[in-house]
PDB file of C-alpha atoms in Angstrom:
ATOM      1  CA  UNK A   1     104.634  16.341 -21.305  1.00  0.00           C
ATOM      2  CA  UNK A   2     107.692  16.604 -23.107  1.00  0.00           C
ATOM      3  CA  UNK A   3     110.529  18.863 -23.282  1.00  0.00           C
ATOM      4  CA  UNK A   4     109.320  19.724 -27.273  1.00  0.00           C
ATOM      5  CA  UNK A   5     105.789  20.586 -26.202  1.00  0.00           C
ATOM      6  CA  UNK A   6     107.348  22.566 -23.549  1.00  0.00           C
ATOM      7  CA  UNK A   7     109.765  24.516 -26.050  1.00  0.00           C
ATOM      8  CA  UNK A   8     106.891  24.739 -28.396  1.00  0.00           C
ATOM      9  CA  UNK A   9     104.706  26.417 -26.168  1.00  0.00           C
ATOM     10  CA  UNK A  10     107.734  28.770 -25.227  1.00  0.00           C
ATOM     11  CA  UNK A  11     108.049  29.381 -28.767  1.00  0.00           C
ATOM     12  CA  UNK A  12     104.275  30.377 -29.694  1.00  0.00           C
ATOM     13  CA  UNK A  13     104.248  33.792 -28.365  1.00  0.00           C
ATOM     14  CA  UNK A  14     107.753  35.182 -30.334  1.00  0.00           C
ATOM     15  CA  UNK A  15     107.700  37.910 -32.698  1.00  0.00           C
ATOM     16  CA  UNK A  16     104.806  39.963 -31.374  1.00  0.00           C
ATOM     17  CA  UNK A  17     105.693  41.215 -28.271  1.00  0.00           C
ATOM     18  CA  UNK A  18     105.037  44.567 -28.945  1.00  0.00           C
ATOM     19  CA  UNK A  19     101.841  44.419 -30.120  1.00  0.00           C
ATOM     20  CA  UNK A  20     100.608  41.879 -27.554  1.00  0.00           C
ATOM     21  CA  UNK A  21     101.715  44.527 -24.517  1.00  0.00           C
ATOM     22  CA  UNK A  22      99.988  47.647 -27.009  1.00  0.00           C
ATOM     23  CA  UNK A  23      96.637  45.853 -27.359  1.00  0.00           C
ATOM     24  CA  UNK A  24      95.979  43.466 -24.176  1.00  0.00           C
ATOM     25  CA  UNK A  25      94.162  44.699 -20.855  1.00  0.00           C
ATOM     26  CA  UNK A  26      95.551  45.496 -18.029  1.00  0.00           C
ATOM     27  CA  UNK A  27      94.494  43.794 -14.724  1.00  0.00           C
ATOM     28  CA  UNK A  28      91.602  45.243 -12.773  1.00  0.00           C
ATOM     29  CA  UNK A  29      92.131  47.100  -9.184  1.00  0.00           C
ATOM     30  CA  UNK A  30      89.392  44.091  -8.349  1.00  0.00           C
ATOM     31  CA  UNK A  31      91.915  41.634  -9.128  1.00  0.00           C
ATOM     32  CA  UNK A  32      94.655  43.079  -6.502  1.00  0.00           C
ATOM     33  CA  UNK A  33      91.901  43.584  -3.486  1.00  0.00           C
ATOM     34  CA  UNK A  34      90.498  39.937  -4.105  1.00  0.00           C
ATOM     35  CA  UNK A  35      93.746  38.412  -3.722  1.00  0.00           C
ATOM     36  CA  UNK A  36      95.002  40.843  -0.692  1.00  0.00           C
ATOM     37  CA  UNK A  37      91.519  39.670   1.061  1.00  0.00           C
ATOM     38  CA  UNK A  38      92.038  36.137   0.192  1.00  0.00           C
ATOM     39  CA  UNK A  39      96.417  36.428   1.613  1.00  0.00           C
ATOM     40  CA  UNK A  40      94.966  38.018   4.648  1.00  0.00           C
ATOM     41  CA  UNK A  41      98.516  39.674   5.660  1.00  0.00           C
ATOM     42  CA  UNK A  42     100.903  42.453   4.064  1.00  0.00           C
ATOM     43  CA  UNK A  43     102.288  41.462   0.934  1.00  0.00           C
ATOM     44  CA  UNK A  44     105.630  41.049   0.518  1.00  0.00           C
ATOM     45  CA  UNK A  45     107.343  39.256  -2.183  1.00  0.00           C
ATOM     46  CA  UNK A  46     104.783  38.100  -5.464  1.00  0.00           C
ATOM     47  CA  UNK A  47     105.968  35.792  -8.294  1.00  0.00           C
ATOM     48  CA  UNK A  48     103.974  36.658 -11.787  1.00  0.00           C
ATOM     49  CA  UNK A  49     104.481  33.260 -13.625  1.00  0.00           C
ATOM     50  CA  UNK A  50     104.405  33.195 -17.467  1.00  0.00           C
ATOM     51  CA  UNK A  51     104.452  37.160 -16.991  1.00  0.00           C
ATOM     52  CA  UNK A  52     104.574  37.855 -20.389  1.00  0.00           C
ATOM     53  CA  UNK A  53     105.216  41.719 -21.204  1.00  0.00           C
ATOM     54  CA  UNK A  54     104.705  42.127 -17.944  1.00  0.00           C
ATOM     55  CA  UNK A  55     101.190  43.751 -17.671  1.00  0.00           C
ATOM     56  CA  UNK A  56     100.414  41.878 -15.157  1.00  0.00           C
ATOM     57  CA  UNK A  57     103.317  42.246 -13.289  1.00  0.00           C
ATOM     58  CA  UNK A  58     103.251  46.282 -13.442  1.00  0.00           C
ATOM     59  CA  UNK A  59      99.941  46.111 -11.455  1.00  0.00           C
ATOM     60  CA  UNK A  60     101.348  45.249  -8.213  1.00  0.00           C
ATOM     61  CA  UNK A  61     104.620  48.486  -7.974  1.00  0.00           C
ATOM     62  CA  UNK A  62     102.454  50.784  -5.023  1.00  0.00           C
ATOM     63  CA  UNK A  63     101.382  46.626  -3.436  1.00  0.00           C
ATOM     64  CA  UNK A  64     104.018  44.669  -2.629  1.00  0.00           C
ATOM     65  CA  UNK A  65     107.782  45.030  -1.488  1.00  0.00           C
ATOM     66  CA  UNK A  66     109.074  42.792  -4.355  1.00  0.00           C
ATOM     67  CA  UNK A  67     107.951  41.665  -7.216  1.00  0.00           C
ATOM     68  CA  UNK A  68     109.262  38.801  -9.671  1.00  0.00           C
ATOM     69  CA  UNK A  69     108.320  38.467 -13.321  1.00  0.00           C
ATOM     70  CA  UNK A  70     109.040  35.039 -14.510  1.00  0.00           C
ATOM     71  CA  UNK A  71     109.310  34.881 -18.130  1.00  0.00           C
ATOM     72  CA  UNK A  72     111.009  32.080 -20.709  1.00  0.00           C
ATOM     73  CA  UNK A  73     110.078  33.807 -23.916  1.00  0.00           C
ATOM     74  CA  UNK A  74     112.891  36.327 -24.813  1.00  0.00           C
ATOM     75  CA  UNK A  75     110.907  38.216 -26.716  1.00  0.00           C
ATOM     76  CA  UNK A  76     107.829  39.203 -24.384  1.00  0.00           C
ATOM     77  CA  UNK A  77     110.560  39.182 -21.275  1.00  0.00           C
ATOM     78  CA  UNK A  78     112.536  42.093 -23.393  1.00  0.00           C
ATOM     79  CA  UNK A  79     109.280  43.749 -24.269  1.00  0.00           C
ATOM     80  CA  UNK A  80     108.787  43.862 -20.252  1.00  0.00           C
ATOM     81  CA  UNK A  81     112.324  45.248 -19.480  1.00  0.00           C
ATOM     82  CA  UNK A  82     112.081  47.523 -21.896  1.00  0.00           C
ATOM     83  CA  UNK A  83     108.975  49.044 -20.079  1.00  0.00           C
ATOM     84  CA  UNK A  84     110.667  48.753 -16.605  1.00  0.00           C
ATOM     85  CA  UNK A  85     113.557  51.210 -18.284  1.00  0.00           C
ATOM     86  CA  UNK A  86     111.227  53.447 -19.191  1.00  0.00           C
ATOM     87  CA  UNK A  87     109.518  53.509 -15.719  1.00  0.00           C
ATOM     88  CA  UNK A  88     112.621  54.401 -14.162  1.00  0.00           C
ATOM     89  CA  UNK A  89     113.556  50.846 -13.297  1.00  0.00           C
ATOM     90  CA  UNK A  90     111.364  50.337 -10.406  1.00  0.00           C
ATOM     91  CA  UNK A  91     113.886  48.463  -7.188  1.00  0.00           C
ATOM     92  CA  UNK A  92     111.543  46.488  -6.349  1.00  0.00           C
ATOM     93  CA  UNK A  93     110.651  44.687  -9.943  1.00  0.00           C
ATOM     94  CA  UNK A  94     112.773  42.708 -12.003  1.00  0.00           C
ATOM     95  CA  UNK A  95     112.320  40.430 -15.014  1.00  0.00           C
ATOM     96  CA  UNK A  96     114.023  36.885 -15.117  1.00  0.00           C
ATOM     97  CA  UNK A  97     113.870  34.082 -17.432  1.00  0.00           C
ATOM     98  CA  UNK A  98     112.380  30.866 -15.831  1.00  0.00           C
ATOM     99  CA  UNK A  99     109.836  27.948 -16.710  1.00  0.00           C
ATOM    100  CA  UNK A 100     106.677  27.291 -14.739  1.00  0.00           C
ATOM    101  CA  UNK A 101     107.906  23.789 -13.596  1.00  0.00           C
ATOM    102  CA  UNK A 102     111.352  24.661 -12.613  1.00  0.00           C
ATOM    103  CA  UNK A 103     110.960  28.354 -10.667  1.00  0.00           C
ATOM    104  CA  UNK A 104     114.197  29.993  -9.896  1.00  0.00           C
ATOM    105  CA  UNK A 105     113.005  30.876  -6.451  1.00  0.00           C
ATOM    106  CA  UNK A 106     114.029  29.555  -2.673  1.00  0.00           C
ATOM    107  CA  UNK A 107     111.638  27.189  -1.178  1.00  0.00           C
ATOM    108  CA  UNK A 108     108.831  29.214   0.939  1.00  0.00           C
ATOM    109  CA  UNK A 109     110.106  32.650  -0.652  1.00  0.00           C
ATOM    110  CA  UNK A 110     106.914  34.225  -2.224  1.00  0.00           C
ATOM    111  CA  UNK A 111     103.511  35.072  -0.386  1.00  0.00           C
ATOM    112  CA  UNK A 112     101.810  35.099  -3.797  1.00  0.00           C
ATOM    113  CA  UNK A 113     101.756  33.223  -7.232  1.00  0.00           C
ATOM    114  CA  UNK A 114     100.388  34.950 -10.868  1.00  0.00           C
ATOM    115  CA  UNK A 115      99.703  33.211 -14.001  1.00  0.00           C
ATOM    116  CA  UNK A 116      97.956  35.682 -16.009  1.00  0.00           C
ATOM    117  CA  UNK A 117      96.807  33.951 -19.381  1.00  0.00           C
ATOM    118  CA  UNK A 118      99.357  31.867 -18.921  1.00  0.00           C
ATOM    119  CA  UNK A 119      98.452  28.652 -16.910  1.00  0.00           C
ATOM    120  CA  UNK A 120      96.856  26.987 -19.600  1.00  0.00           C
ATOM    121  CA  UNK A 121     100.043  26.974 -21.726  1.00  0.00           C
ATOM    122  CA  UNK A 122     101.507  25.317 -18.496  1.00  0.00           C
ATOM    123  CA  UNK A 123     101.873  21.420 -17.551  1.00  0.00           C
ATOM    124  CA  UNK A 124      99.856  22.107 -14.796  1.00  0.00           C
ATOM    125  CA  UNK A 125     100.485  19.482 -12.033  1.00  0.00           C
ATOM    126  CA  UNK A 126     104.487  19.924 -12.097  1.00  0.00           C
ATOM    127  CA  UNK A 127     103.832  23.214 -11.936  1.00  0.00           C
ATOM    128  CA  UNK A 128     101.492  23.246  -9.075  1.00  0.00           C
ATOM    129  CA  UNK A 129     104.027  21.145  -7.493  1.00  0.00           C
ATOM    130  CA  UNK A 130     106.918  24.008  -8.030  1.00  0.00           C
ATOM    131  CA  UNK A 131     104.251  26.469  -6.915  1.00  0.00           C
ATOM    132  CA  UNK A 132     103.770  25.214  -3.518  1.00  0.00           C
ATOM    133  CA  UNK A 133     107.455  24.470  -3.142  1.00  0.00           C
ATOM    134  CA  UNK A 134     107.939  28.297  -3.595  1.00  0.00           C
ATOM    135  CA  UNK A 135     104.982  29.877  -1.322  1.00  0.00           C
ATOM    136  CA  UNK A 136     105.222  30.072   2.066  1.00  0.00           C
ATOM    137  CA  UNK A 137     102.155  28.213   4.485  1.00  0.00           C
ATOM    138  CA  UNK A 138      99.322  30.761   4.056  1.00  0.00           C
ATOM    139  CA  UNK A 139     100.179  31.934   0.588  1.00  0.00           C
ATOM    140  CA  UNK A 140      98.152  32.079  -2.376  1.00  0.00           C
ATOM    141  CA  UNK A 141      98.089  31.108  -6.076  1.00  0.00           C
ATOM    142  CA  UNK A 142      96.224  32.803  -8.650  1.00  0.00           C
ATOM    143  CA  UNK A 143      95.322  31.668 -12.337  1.00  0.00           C
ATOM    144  CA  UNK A 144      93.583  34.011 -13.936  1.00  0.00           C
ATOM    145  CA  UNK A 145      92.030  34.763 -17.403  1.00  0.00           C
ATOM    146  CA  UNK A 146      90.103  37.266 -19.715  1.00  0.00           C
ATOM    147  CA  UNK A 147      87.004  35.575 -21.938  1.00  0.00           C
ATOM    148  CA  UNK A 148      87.793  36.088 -25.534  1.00  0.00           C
ATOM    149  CA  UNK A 149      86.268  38.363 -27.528  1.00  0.00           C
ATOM    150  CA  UNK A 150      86.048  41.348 -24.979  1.00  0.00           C
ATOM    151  CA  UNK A 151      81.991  42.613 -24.939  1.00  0.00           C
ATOM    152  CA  UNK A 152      81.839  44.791 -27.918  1.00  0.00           C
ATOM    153  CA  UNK A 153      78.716  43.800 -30.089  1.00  0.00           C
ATOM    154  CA  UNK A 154      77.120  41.107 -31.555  1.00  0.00           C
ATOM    155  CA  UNK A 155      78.366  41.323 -35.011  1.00  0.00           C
ATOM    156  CA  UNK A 156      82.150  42.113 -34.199  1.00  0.00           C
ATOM    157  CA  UNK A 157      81.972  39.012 -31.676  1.00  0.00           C
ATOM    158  CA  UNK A 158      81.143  36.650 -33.755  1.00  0.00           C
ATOM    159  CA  UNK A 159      83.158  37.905 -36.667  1.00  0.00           C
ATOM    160  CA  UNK A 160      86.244  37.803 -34.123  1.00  0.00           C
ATOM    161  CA  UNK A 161      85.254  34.842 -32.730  1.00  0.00           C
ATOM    162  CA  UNK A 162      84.993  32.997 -36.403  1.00  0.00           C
ATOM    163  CA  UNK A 163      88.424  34.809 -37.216  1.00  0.00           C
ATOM    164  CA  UNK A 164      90.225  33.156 -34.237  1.00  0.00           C
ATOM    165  CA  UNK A 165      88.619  29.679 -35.194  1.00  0.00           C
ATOM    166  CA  UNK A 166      89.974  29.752 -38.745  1.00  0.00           C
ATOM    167  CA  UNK A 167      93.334  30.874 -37.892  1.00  0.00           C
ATOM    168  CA  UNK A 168      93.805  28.205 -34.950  1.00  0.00           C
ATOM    169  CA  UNK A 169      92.600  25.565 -37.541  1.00  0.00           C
ATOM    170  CA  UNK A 170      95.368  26.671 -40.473  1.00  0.00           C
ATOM    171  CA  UNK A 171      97.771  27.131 -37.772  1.00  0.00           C
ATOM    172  CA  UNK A 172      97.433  23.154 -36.643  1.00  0.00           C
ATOM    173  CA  UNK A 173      97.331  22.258 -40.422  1.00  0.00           C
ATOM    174  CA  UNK A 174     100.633  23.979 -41.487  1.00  0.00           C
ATOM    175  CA  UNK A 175     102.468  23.004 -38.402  1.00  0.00           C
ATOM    176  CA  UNK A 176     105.160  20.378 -39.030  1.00  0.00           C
ATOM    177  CA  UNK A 177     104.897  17.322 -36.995  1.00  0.00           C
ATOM    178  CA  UNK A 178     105.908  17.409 -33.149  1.00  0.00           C
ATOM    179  CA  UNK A 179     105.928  21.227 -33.662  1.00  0.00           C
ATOM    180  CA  UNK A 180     102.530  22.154 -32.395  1.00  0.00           C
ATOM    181  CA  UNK A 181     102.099  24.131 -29.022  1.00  0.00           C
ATOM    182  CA  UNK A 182      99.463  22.375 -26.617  1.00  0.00           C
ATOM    183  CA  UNK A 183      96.874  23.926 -24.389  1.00  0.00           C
ATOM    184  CA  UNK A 184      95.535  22.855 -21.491  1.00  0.00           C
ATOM    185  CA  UNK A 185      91.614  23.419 -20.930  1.00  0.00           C
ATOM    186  CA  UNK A 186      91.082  26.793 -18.855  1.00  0.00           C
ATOM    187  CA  UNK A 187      87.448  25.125 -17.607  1.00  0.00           C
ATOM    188  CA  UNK A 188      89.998  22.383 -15.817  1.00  0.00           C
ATOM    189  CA  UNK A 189      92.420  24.613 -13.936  1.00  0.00           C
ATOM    190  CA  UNK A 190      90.143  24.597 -10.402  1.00  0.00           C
ATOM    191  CA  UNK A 191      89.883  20.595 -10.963  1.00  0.00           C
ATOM    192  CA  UNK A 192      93.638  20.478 -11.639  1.00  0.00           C
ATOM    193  CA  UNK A 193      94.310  22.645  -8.072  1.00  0.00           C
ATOM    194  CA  UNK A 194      91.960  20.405  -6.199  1.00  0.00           C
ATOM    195  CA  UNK A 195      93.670  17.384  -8.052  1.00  0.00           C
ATOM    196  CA  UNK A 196      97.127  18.369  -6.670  1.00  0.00           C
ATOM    197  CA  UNK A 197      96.209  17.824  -3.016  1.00  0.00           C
ATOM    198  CA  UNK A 198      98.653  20.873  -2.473  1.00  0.00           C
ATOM    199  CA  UNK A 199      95.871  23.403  -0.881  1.00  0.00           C
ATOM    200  CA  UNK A 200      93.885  23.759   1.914  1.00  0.00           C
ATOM    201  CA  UNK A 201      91.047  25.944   0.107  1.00  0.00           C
ATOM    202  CA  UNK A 202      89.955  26.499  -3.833  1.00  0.00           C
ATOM    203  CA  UNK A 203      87.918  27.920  -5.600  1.00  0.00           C
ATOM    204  CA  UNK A 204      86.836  30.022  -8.632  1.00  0.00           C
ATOM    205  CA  UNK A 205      85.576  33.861  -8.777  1.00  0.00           C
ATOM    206  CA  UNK A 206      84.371  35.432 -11.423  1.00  0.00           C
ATOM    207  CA  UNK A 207      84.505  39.819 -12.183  1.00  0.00           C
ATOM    208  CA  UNK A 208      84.773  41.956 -14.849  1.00  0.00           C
ATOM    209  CA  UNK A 209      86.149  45.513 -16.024  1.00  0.00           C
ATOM    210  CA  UNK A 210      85.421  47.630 -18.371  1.00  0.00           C
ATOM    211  CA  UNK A 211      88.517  49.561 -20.782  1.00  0.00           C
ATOM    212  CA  UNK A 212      88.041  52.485 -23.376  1.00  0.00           C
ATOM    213  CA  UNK A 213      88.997  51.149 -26.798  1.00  0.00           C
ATOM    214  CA  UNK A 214      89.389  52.140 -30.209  1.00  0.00           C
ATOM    215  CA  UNK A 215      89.002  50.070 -33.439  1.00  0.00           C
ATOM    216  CA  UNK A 216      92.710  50.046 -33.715  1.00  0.00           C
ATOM    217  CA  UNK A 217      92.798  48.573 -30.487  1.00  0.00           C
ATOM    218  CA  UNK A 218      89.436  46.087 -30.996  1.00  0.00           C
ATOM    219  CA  UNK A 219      91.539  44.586 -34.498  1.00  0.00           C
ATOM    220  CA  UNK A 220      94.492  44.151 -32.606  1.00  0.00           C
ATOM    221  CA  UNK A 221      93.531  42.314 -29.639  1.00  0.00           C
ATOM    222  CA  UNK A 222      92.271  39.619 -32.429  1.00  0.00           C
ATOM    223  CA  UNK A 223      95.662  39.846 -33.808  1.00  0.00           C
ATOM    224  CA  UNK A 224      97.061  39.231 -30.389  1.00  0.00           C
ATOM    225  CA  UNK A 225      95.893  36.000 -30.065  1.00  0.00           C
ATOM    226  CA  UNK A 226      98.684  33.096 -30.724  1.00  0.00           C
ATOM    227  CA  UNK A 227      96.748  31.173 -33.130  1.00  0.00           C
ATOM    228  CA  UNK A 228      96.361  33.767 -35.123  1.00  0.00           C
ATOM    229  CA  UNK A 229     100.204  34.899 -34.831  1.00  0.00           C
ATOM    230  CA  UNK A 230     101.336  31.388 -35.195  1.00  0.00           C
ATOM    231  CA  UNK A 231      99.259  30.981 -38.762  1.00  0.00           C
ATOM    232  CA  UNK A 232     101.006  34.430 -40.286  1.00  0.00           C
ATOM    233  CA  UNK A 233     104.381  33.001 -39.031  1.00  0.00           C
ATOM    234  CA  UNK A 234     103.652  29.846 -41.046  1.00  0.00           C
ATOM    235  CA  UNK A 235     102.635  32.212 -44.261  1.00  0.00           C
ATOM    236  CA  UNK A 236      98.879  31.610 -44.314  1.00  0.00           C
ATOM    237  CA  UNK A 237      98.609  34.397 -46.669  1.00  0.00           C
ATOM    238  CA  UNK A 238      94.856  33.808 -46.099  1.00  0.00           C
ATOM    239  CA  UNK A 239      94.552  34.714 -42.927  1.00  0.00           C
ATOM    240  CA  UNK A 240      96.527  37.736 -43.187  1.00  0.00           C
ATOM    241  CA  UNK A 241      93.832  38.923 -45.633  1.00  0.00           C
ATOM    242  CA  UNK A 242      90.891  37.691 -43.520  1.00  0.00           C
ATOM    243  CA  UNK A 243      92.563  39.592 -40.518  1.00  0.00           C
ATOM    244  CA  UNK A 244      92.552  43.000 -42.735  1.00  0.00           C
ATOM    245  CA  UNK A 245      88.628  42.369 -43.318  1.00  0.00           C
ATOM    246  CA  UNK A 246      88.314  41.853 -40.123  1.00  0.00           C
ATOM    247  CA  UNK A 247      89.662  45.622 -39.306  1.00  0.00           C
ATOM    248  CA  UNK A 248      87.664  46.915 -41.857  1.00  0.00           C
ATOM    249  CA  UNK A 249      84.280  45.703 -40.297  1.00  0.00           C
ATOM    250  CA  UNK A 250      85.951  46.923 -36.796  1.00  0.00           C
ATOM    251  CA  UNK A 251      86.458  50.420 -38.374  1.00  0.00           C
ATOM    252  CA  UNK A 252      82.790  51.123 -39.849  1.00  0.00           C
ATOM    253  CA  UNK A 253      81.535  49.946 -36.299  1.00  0.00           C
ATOM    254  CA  UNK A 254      83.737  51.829 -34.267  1.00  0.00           C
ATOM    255  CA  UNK A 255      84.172  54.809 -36.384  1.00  0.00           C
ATOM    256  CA  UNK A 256      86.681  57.626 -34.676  1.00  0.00           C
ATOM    257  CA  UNK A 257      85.015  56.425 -31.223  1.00  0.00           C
ATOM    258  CA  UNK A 258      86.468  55.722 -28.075  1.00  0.00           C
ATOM    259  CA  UNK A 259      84.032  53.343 -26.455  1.00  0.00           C
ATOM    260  CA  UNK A 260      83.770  51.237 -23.472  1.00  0.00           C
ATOM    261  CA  UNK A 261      84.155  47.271 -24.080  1.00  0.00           C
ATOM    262  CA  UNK A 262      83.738  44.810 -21.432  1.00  0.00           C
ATOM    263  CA  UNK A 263      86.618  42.393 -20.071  1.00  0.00           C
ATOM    264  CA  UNK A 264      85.351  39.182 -18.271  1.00  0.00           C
ATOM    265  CA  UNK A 265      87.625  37.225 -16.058  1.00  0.00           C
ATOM    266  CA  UNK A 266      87.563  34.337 -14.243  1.00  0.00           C
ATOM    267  CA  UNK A 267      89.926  33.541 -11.476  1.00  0.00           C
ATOM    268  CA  UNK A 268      90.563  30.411 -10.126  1.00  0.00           C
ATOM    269  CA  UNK A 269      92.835  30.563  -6.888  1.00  0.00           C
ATOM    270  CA  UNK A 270      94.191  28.254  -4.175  1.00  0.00           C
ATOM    271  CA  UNK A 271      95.456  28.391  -0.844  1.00  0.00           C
ATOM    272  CA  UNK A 272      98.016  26.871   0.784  1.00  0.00           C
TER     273      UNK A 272
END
């Protein structure tokens, strides 16, 4: 993979940090007692890989005695550290910049590794390689990722899920040459574990959780999505109005309602 790719899949996710940490879910209580049962020991130092905003770095503050959000994107890293400020600046939480192949950590340091909807934008066998370099003998790693659209209906499903499709199309079409982000298939991240011979025990485990949204909320988790993002930034003016019909069918569904929708996640984990 090289070092453009890498920058380019840095690059995908600035300019909407805000909105990405507004409208995203927040891990499930599920996901902290599956990896505690799986570590087998107090937790004491977690790395949150690709942490993003840092939802999924929040989650752990009454579980472990330190916790380290890795971020390279300066834009969802300040989003993060802005939220840690408002917290009160947790001690034992901080936000640094660092890529996924190249973790500014001591060797055998961390008892537990995140990527939360991150590993796939990840060149995943040098960074399964940095991974085990960093956890010590017994530790875990933890890919893990929500199936898009959320549970909602059948018609706003498949109008978000033919939204997404059109904007990640126009997105590769206006991108210049050697400027395109790359994604690694989600389906392949157990395979990829097993492939790197680096742990004694795999495997994949599915849950799910359920969140109160609104159609504010519903519009703008489509909106959160990179391909999306990435065709606005590149002016597709006709996405921009497809996205705005999109919240209009979300708002005569939803109404004024608070409902329930459904997060799925699958979780594929190693350990070493």
């Amino acid at each position: 993979m090289s070092e453009q790719v890498r920058q380019n899949n840095v690059d995908r996710f600035s300019g909407f940090g805000n909105l990405y940490d507004q409208s995203r879910p927040k891990a499930p209580v599920d996901l902290i007692n599956i990896l505690a049962m799986y570590l087998g020991r107090p937790l004491e130092v977690i790395a949150d890989v690709g942490c993003g905003t840092g939802l999924s770095s929040f989650i752990w503050l009454d579980h472990a005695k330190q916790i380290i959000g890795i971020e390279p994107n300066d834009d969802m890293r300040a989003v993060a550290i802005t939220r840690w400020e408002e917290n009160g600046r947790p001690g034992q939480l901080h936000f640094i910049k660092g890529l996924s192949y190249e973790l500014p950590l001591e060797a055998a340091s961390v008892d537990l590794v995140t990527c939360s909807q991150s590993f796939h934008w990840m060149d995943p066998q040098p960074t399964l390689q940095e991974i085990a370099r960093v956890l010590r003998p017994g530790g875990v790693f933890a890919a893990y990722d929500c199936d898009w659209p959320p549970s909602a209906s059948t018609e706003l499903e498949q109008a978000y899920e033919a939204l997404i499709q059109v904007a990640e199309k126009r997105a590769s079409d206006l991108s210049e040459s050697g400027k395109e982000a790359y994604k690694w298939p989600k389906d392949q991240h157990l395979q990829q574990i097993r492939k790197s011979g680096l742990f004694r025990y795999s495997r994949e485990i599915v849950f799910h959780h359920w969140e109160s949204c609104d159609a504010d909320r519903y519009a703008n988790l489509a909106l959160s999505q990179g391909g999306l993002q990435t065709a606005l930034k590149l002016g597709a003016g006709e996405i921009a109005t497809a996205a705005e019909q999109f919240r209009v069918l979300v708002k005569r569904e939803f109404g004024d309602e608070i409902r329930p929708i459904l997060f799925g996640y699958r979780m594929r984990i190693g350990v070493k």
